[in-house]
Every structure is written in C-alpha cells, then in structure tokens.
Tab-separated table of C-alpha atoms (C1' of nucleotides) in Angstrom:
chain	number	residue	atom	x	y	z
A	20	MET	CA	-0.236	-0.172	0.156
A	21	THR	CA	2.943	2.491	0.806
A	22	LEU	CA	4.933	4.052	-1.782
A	23	LYS	CA	8.109	5.242	-1.493
A	24	THR	CA	8.654	8.999	-2.556
A	25	GLN	CA	9.616	10.136	-5.780
A	26	THR	CA	9.216	12.614	-8.279
A	27	LYS	CA	5.609	14.003	-9.209
A	28	SER	CA	5.822	12.256	-12.698
A	29	GLU	CA	6.814	8.847	-11.235
A	30	LEU	CA	4.206	9.013	-8.803
A	31	ILE	CA	1.652	9.767	-11.531
A	32	THR	CA	2.518	7.010	-13.573
A	33	GLU	CA	2.303	4.558	-10.385
A	34	LEU	CA	-1.075	5.663	-9.339
A	35	LYS	CA	-2.065	5.244	-12.714
A	36	ALA	CA	-1.043	1.746	-12.973
A	37	LYS	CA	-3.230	1.147	-10.189
A	38	GLY	CA	-6.193	2.214	-12.269
A	39	LEU	CA	-6.488	5.776	-11.025
A	40	ARG	CA	-7.268	8.784	-13.202
A	41	LEU	CA	-5.539	11.719	-13.507
A	42	THR	CA	-7.928	14.374	-13.406
A	43	PRO	CA	-6.926	18.000	-13.412
A	44	GLN	CA	-8.053	18.596	-9.648
A	45	ARG	CA	-5.739	15.592	-8.601
A	46	GLU	CA	-2.773	16.964	-10.484
A	47	ARG	CA	-3.215	20.463	-8.940
A	48	VAL	CA	-3.510	18.805	-5.321
A	49	LEU	CA	-0.264	16.980	-6.004
A	50	ASP	CA	1.274	20.251	-6.861
A	51	ILE	CA	0.355	21.887	-3.901
A	52	PHE	CA	1.843	19.045	-1.822
A	53	TYR	CA	5.069	19.167	-3.871
A	54	ASP	CA	5.468	22.867	-3.594
A	55	LEU	CA	5.042	22.599	0.443
A	56	PRO	CA	8.393	22.800	2.345
A	57	ASN	CA	9.374	19.744	3.614
A	58	GLY	CA	7.239	18.439	6.602
A	59	GLU	CA	4.697	21.000	6.234
A	60	HIS	CA	1.184	19.634	6.788
A	61	ILE	CA	-2.230	21.242	5.469
A	62	SER	CA	-5.934	20.438	5.627
A	63	ALA	CA	-8.738	19.847	2.944
A	64	GLU	CA	-10.114	23.058	3.326
A	65	HIS	CA	-6.690	24.720	3.023
A	66	VAL	CA	-6.153	22.562	-0.316
A	67	TYR	CA	-9.696	23.526	-1.479
A	68	THR	CA	-9.268	27.562	-0.732
A	69	THR	CA	-5.768	27.771	-2.135
A	70	LEU	CA	-7.076	26.072	-5.687
A	71	LYS	CA	-9.983	28.136	-5.442
A	72	GLN	CA	-7.803	31.241	-5.583
A	73	GLU	CA	-5.650	29.918	-8.280
A	74	LYS	CA	-8.912	29.656	-10.370
A	75	VAL	CA	-8.795	26.028	-10.545
A	76	ASP	CA	-12.196	24.261	-10.758
A	77	ILE	CA	-12.311	22.013	-7.725
A	78	SER	CA	-14.935	21.488	-4.812
A	79	LEU	CA	-14.281	21.014	-1.059
A	80	ALA	CA	-15.956	17.084	-1.533
A	81	THR	CA	-13.443	16.773	-4.176
A	82	SER	CA	-10.630	17.965	-1.723
A	83	TYR	CA	-11.556	15.705	0.809
A	84	ARG	CA	-11.864	12.866	-1.335
A	85	THR	CA	-8.342	13.339	-2.865
A	86	LEU	CA	-6.703	13.732	0.266
A	87	LYS	CA	-8.142	10.555	1.601
A	88	LEU	CA	-7.338	8.670	-1.514
A	89	LEU	CA	-3.804	9.896	-1.690
A	90	ALA	CA	-3.346	9.003	1.719
A	91	SER	CA	-4.827	5.251	1.469
A	92	HIS	CA	-2.221	4.817	-1.474
A	93	GLY	CA	0.611	5.893	0.668
A	94	VAL	CA	1.409	9.296	-0.822
A	95	LEU	CA	0.221	11.540	2.141
A	96	ARG	CA	0.546	11.069	5.823
A	97	GLU	CA	-2.594	12.095	7.620
A	98	VAL	CA	-1.133	13.851	10.772
A	99	ASP	CA	-3.200	15.267	13.952
A	100	PHE	CA	-2.468	17.881	16.272
A	101	GLY	CA	-5.772	17.646	18.166
A	102	GLU	CA	-6.883	20.618	16.207
A	103	ASP	CA	-10.419	20.290	14.921
A	104	THR	CA	-9.206	19.412	11.323
A	105	LYS	CA	-7.129	16.472	9.739
A	106	GLN	CA	-3.875	17.339	8.194
A	107	TYR	CA	-2.027	15.882	5.444
A	108	GLU	CA	1.735	16.046	4.567
A	109	LEU	CA	3.756	14.327	1.791
A	110	ILE	CA	5.677	11.321	2.708
A	111	ARG	CA	8.927	12.120	1.611
A	112	ASP	CA	11.344	9.695	3.335
A	113	GLU	CA	9.736	6.077	4.457
A	114	ASP	CA	12.848	5.373	6.510
A	115	GLU	CA	13.348	8.260	8.706
A	116	PRO	CA	10.110	10.072	9.533
A	117	HIS	CA	10.095	13.655	10.855
A	118	HIS	CA	8.430	15.168	14.171
A	119	HIS	CA	6.746	17.958	15.426
A	120	LEU	CA	7.415	20.484	18.052
A	121	ILE	CA	4.132	22.220	18.961
A	122	CYS	CA	3.828	25.637	21.000
A	123	VAL	CA	1.183	25.158	23.391
A	124	ASP	CA	0.794	28.858	23.518
A	125	CYS	CA	1.068	30.166	19.753
A	126	HIS	CA	0.437	26.724	18.118
A	127	GLU	CA	3.321	27.228	15.859
A	128	THR	CA	4.843	23.950	14.752
A	129	LYS	CA	8.222	23.173	13.595
A	130	GLU	CA	9.782	20.026	11.958
A	131	PHE	CA	12.373	18.306	12.936
A	132	GLU	CA	14.424	14.649	12.793
A	133	SER	CA	16.142	12.177	15.476
A	134	SER	CA	17.825	9.459	14.582
A	135	VAL	CA	18.180	8.472	18.025
A	136	ILE	CA	14.455	8.501	18.667
A	137	TYR	CA	14.164	6.365	15.465
A	138	ALA	CA	16.549	3.894	16.605
A	139	GLU	CA	14.954	3.843	20.002
A	140	ALA	CA	11.283	3.456	18.283
A	141	GLN	CA	12.736	0.548	16.653
A	142	ARG	CA	14.229	-1.127	19.483
A	143	LEU	CA	10.903	-0.851	21.697
A	144	CYS	CA	9.065	-2.290	18.811
A	145	ALA	CA	11.285	-5.168	18.301
A	146	ALA	CA	10.885	-5.786	22.163
A	147	MET	CA	7.306	-5.443	22.268
A	148	GLY	CA	7.318	-8.028	19.536
A	149	ALA	CA	5.780	-5.738	16.614
A	150	GLU	CA	6.904	-4.532	13.219
A	151	LEU	CA	7.494	-0.831	13.045
A	152	VAL	CA	5.527	1.518	10.407
A	153	ASP	CA	5.696	4.914	11.306
A	154	VAL	CA	6.798	6.880	14.458
A	155	GLN	CA	5.322	10.126	15.157
A	156	VAL	CA	6.617	12.267	17.910
A	157	LYS	CA	4.872	15.353	19.256
A	158	LEU	CA	6.736	17.698	21.684
A	159	TYR	CA	4.464	20.065	23.081
A	160	ALA	CA	6.379	23.266	24.447
A	161	ARG	CA	6.420	26.821	25.056
A	162	CYS	CA	8.653	28.602	22.419
A	163	LYS	CA	10.358	31.932	23.709
A	164	LYS	CA	7.728	34.237	22.879
B	9	MET	CA	-2.310	25.160	35.047
B	10	THR	CA	-0.865	21.820	35.622
B	11	LEU	CA	-1.215	19.387	38.472
B	12	LYS	CA	0.910	16.648	39.696
B	13	THR	CA	-1.144	13.682	40.223
B	14	GLN	CA	-2.341	12.433	43.675
B	15	THR	CA	-4.565	10.542	45.426
B	16	LYS	CA	-8.388	11.439	44.375
B	17	SER	CA	-9.032	13.045	47.605
B	18	GLU	CA	-6.136	15.245	47.249
B	19	LEU	CA	-7.099	16.258	43.863
B	20	ILE	CA	-10.554	17.069	45.016
B	21	THR	CA	-9.258	19.230	47.418
B	22	GLU	CA	-7.156	21.142	44.988
B	23	LEU	CA	-10.005	21.405	42.508
B	24	LYS	CA	-12.277	22.977	45.265
B	25	ALA	CA	-9.578	25.607	46.171
B	26	LYS	CA	-9.938	26.534	42.593
B	27	GLY	CA	-13.478	27.513	42.937
B	28	LEU	CA	-14.713	24.321	41.470
B	29	ARG	CA	-17.926	22.433	42.777
B	30	LEU	CA	-17.630	18.755	43.300
B	31	THR	CA	-21.192	17.365	41.900
B	32	PRO	CA	-21.806	13.875	42.046
B	33	GLN	CA	-20.987	13.605	38.209
B	34	ARG	CA	-17.877	14.997	38.713
B	35	GLU	CA	-16.821	12.805	41.065
B	36	ARG	CA	-17.993	9.506	39.175
B	37	VAL	CA	-16.213	10.847	36.413
B	38	LEU	CA	-13.045	11.011	38.268
B	39	ASP	CA	-13.499	7.354	39.776
B	40	ILE	CA	-13.678	5.961	36.273
B	41	PHE	CA	-10.332	7.347	35.379
B	42	TYR	CA	-8.954	6.392	38.812
B	43	ASP	CA	-10.063	3.015	38.020
B	44	LEU	CA	-8.789	2.841	34.819
B	45	PRO	CA	-5.414	0.965	34.194
B	46	ASN	CA	-2.432	3.325	33.947
B	47	GLY	CA	-2.107	4.717	30.501
B	48	GLU	CA	-5.902	3.872	29.403
B	49	HIS	CA	-7.545	6.440	27.619
B	50	ILE	CA	-11.575	6.803	27.046
B	51	SER	CA	-13.762	9.113	25.127
B	52	ALA	CA	-16.631	11.296	26.213
B	53	GLU	CA	-19.236	8.992	25.211
B	54	HIS	CA	-17.528	6.129	26.939
B	55	VAL	CA	-17.711	8.151	29.898
B	56	TYR	CA	-21.187	8.718	29.336
B	57	THR	CA	-22.458	5.226	28.631
B	58	THR	CA	-20.554	3.545	31.458
B	59	LEU	CA	-22.010	5.880	34.123
B	60	LYS	CA	-25.264	5.655	32.613
B	61	GLN	CA	-25.014	1.922	33.004
B	62	GLU	CA	-24.216	2.263	36.655
B	63	LYS	CA	-27.512	4.264	37.086
B	64	VAL	CA	-25.542	7.376	37.579
B	65	ASP	CA	-27.555	10.851	36.208
B	66	ILE	CA	-25.343	12.237	33.762
B	67	SER	CA	-25.874	13.624	30.307
B	68	LEU	CA	-23.572	13.516	27.312
B	69	ALA	CA	-23.177	17.338	27.358
B	70	THR	CA	-21.752	17.220	30.984
B	71	SER	CA	-19.484	14.232	29.965
B	72	TYR	CA	-18.086	16.431	27.396
B	73	ARG	CA	-18.062	19.640	29.629
B	74	THR	CA	-16.365	17.626	32.530
B	75	LEU	CA	-13.519	16.192	30.525
B	76	LYS	CA	-12.718	19.188	28.857
B	77	LEU	CA	-12.865	20.976	32.326
B	78	LEU	CA	-10.372	18.315	33.823
B	79	ALA	CA	-8.253	18.704	31.157
B	80	SER	CA	-7.761	22.292	31.199
B	81	HIS	CA	-6.812	21.845	34.817
B	82	GLY	CA	-3.915	19.165	34.173
B	83	VAL	CA	-6.028	16.261	35.649
B	84	LEU	CA	-6.728	14.932	32.173
B	85	ARG	CA	-4.628	14.848	29.064
B	86	GLU	CA	-6.445	14.634	25.619
B	87	VAL	CA	-4.927	11.894	23.569
B	88	ASP	CA	-5.507	11.684	19.873
B	89	PHE	CA	-4.849	8.423	17.745
B	90	GLY	CA	-6.601	9.934	14.358
B	91	GLU	CA	-9.620	8.237	15.546
B	92	ASP	CA	-12.979	10.437	15.142
B	93	THR	CA	-12.960	10.989	18.961
B	94	LYS	CA	-11.263	12.614	21.351
B	95	GLN	CA	-9.628	10.326	24.266
B	96	TYR	CA	-8.441	11.441	27.632
B	97	GLU	CA	-6.403	9.513	30.021
B	98	LEU	CA	-5.523	10.642	33.763
B	99	ILE	CA	-2.156	12.096	34.126
B	100	ARG	CA	-0.084	10.204	36.640
B	101	ASP	CA	3.324	11.275	36.203
B	102	GLU	CA	4.314	14.568	34.934
B	103	ASP	CA	7.625	13.853	34.545
B	104	GLU	CA	8.014	10.595	32.382
B	105	PRO	CA	5.028	10.545	30.055
B	106	HIS	CA	4.140	7.137	28.576
B	107	HIS	CA	3.672	6.539	25.012
B	108	HIS	CA	1.623	4.402	22.619
B	109	LEU	CA	2.414	1.660	20.194
B	110	ILE	CA	-0.829	1.378	17.899
B	111	CYS	CA	-1.332	-1.651	15.580
B	112	VAL	CA	-1.929	-0.502	12.163
B	113	ASP	CA	-4.228	-3.662	11.472
B	114	CYS	CA	-6.032	-4.442	14.899
B	115	HIS	CA	-6.026	-0.853	16.397
B	116	GLU	CA	-5.074	-2.314	19.365
B	117	THR	CA	-2.853	0.254	21.718
B	118	LYS	CA	-0.292	-0.505	24.033
B	119	GLU	CA	1.510	1.846	26.697
B	120	PHE	CA	5.106	1.932	27.267
B	121	GLU	CA	7.630	4.324	28.479
B	122	SER	CA	11.213	5.357	27.106
B	123	SER	CA	13.775	7.640	29.277
B	124	VAL	CA	15.992	7.531	25.948
B	125	ILE	CA	12.978	9.532	24.172
B	126	TYR	CA	12.314	11.686	27.165
B	127	ALA	CA	16.045	12.649	27.685
B	128	GLU	CA	16.198	13.279	23.642
B	129	ALA	CA	13.180	15.092	23.627
B	130	GLN	CA	14.598	17.314	26.451
B	131	ARG	CA	17.852	18.048	24.369
B	132	LEU	CA	15.789	18.505	21.278
B	133	CYS	CA	13.517	20.972	22.596
B	134	ALA	CA	16.557	23.013	24.189
B	135	ALA	CA	18.255	22.950	21.118
B	136	MET	CA	15.192	24.810	19.422
B	137	GLY	CA	15.064	26.954	22.082
B	138	ALA	CA	11.742	26.012	23.700
B	139	GLU	CA	10.544	24.884	27.213
B	140	LEU	CA	9.163	21.222	26.963
B	141	VAL	CA	5.800	20.537	28.337
B	142	ASP	CA	4.816	17.425	27.263
B	143	VAL	CA	6.075	14.299	24.881
B	144	GLN	CA	3.709	12.079	22.882
B	145	VAL	CA	4.985	9.295	20.725
B	146	LYS	CA	2.926	7.049	18.767
B	147	LEU	CA	4.740	3.745	17.248
B	148	TYR	CA	2.533	2.622	14.428
B	149	ALA	CA	3.472	-1.034	14.001
B	150	ARG	CA	2.058	-4.439	12.943
B	151	CYS	CA	1.309	-6.772	15.879
B	152	LYS	CA	2.118	-10.419	15.322
B	153	LYS	CA	-1.562	-11.496	14.717
C	2	DC	C1'	-28.337	33.134	48.685
C	3	DT	C1'	-25.780	32.930	44.626
C	4	DA	C1'	-22.396	31.301	41.757
C	5	DG	C1'	-21.394	27.623	39.466
C	6	DT	C1'	-23.443	23.258	37.105
C	7	DT	C1'	-26.606	20.327	34.768
C	8	DG	C1'	-29.930	18.453	31.096
C	9	DC	C1'	-32.202	19.281	26.920
C	10	DA	C1'	-32.469	20.396	22.492
C	11	DA	C1'	-30.809	22.883	18.947
C	12	DA	C1'	-26.603	24.607	16.727
C	13	DG	C1'	-21.813	24.050	15.046
C	14	DA	C1'	-17.701	22.427	12.538
C	15	DG	C1'	-15.801	19.138	10.070
C	16	DT	C1'	-16.096	15.394	6.947
C	17	DT	C1'	-18.676	12.118	4.171
C	18	DT	C1'	-21.985	10.198	0.609
C	19	DG	C1'	-26.010	9.543	-2.917
C	20	DC	C1'	-27.004	10.699	-7.323
C	21	DA	C1'	-26.946	12.854	-11.873
C	22	DA	C1'	-23.844	15.004	-15.044
C	23	DG	C1'	-19.256	15.224	-16.969
C	24	DT	C1'	-14.588	12.842	-17.893
C	25	DT	C1'	-10.425	9.890	-18.632
C	26	DG	C1'	-8.205	6.325	-20.675
D	10	DC	C1'	-17.944	3.973	-24.506
D	11	DA	C1'	-17.285	2.097	-19.950
D	12	DA	C1'	-15.594	2.941	-15.554
D	13	DC	C1'	-14.265	6.427	-12.913
D	14	DT	C1'	-14.477	11.107	-11.129
D	15	DT	C1'	-16.969	15.320	-9.998
D	16	DG	C1'	-20.000	19.019	-7.765
D	17	DC	C1'	-23.990	19.722	-5.195
D	18	DA	C1'	-26.546	19.426	-1.467
D	19	DA	C1'	-28.441	16.756	1.773
D	20	DA	C1'	-26.876	13.480	5.652
D	21	DC	C1'	-23.698	12.439	9.350
D	22	DT	C1'	-20.861	12.277	13.455
D	23	DC	C1'	-18.850	14.452	16.985
D	24	DT	C1'	-18.715	18.422	20.211
D	25	DT	C1'	-20.713	22.885	21.856
D	26	DT	C1'	-23.475	26.211	23.351
D	27	DG	C1'	-27.924	29.175	25.146
D	28	DC	C1'	-30.874	28.602	28.270
D	29	DA	C1'	-33.941	27.887	32.312
D	30	DA	C1'	-33.902	24.915	36.511
D	31	DC	C1'	-31.331	23.180	40.089
D	32	DT	C1'	-27.471	22.712	43.880
D	33	DA	C1'	-23.025	22.803	46.262
D	34	DG	C1'	-20.909	25.471	49.410
DNA sequence: CTAGTTGCAAAGAGTTTGCAAGTTG
DNA sequence: CAACTTGCAAACTCTTTGCAACTAG
C-alpha cells in the first residue's frame, strides 16, 4: 500500500498503474504538496481555498476525497495535532519520519528529525514483538515568545 | 495550570480550592479515571455510557464538559489517535509521560515508557529554544497476529 | 443565597455520501 | 464508451452552547 516517494511524474505513473485517473483536480492537489516545504502539513479546507484562489475548478468534497485517496495509497500521511481538522503531509522519506514541535501557547509547529528517537523506536517495537511502520513524535512546548 | 497527580481526595481538595464544585457527576467521572488501568484512554461517549449503566444521572453534554474542564486543569490529558473521537487519560506522572504503540491492523494500543526518548526530547527542545511541556510518541506498527 | 452546574435540545464544525452529469483512458 | 470522477446538497458524526431549572458551598 505504501509508496516510496519520488518525483511527481513517477508518482503519477504509479498511480495510473493502480487504475486511478489523473484529473486536473488531482494533479493540482499533488502540485500543492510538492510545492510545500518539507514536512509541512495542510488541511482539506486549505487545499480547497488555495486552489480556488488559483482559479482551479475544484469542490470541497473533491478536496476531501482526494486527500483521503492519496493517503490510502501511501502518498500522503494523515497527521493529527488535536486541532479540529485533519492535516496531511507528503511522505518524502519512509525510513526516517520527521516529528513535530508544537507550541502550546501560539500553536506554531516546527519539524525536526532524530535518528536517536528512530533507533529507540525500532528497539522498543522489537521488544514488544511488533514491526515498526511509522513513528510520530509530538513535543508540546513553550516557545520563547 | 498543570497539577501533579495525587490521590483522588487530594485532587478534589485542590480543585475545590480553584473554585470548582464537586458534583456527583464529576466525582463519578473521576472515579472512572482512577479505576482505569494506567495509561488507558477513553472518550466522552464512553464515560457517558459507562455511568449511565451504573445508573448515574449524567448527560452527554456534562460528560463532554467535565472532560474538557479536567483537561484544562491538568488532571486529564487529551490524546489523539486519528480516530474520530477525542480520548482522555489521567495524568499520573508529569515527568515521564508514557507513549503508545498502535497496531495498524487491529488498532489495539499498548502503553510504554522510554527515558531515552524523554531525554532526547529534552535535548531537542532545548536545542530549538523551547521549554518542554509534554511528549507524545506514537509507534504505528504491525503486531504479530 | 448565589455563583457554579446540569440537562435538554438546538446549533456548529468538519467530513462523508448519493446521485446525476461530466471525463478519462 | 465504460468505468471513474466530480459537484452539489443533503446527511452524518462528534462536540459545543443557550437557557431555564437546579444545587453545592
């Protein structure tokens, strides 16, 4: 189910091979994620309003459907920050997931990686007799503002 | 805002000192969390139906309000697993939060601790110029079934 | 007493879905 | 052209809220 990340055109080829169609809406949605800084996450609503601004024909329903579809094919990852909306980000590297620092005051988020955490996750997982699929770490903290 | 965990009666004293009233509903909600195995998490709906079964008079609205209230006072922690409902768990030890292993197949969850991760979280947080408040780690994995 | 709390039902927010019309391969 | 996809609006689910009645301290 999960795909390794690749260029946009490789991805499209692979999705087509699965029987999915490349509609203008889907292509624009992919563009948005490829243009996003590494690790940044957005909501269906955000995708919708961004594309609307760019005069792309898309409905909110399609935005929701597309994100869900891409997530189920391993292109996007659904991440949760206890906000009221689901967030999605492009999966760029299956092997070392990045994590999030979330300010409890201003709600700003920042991405980071840590091979220490990843190694520990592997170890713990093995110790509990399970096979690691993904690690998500959230550091709730207070930034200096 | 945050309280150190303690016995139920100490907690009640402290909440009263903040001007909160101890209603039968709130006391029963606290009971539920104190009876829960360490680290287990439940939803407002679950609290409501559990108490209803025990013939306690409570409404779903009060269940939601109480959980939110207790969370805002540092008694409960809101945790998210990308399910459709918010989950809450009793905060038992502020210094070393426990984490969750979630099976991507059967959705069963398992709690664990790791001082390695905690230490790394502290270090990373300091490096990014923020003050650590809470760490939440989720290992998505496949259990052996 | 009186400020805090409850229950109810209605309102909200986010997300999903049925269906007819439109497109992709 | 057949299967897939879209847009729209209605439906749904989870959660919050206004308000009048009630109650803990």
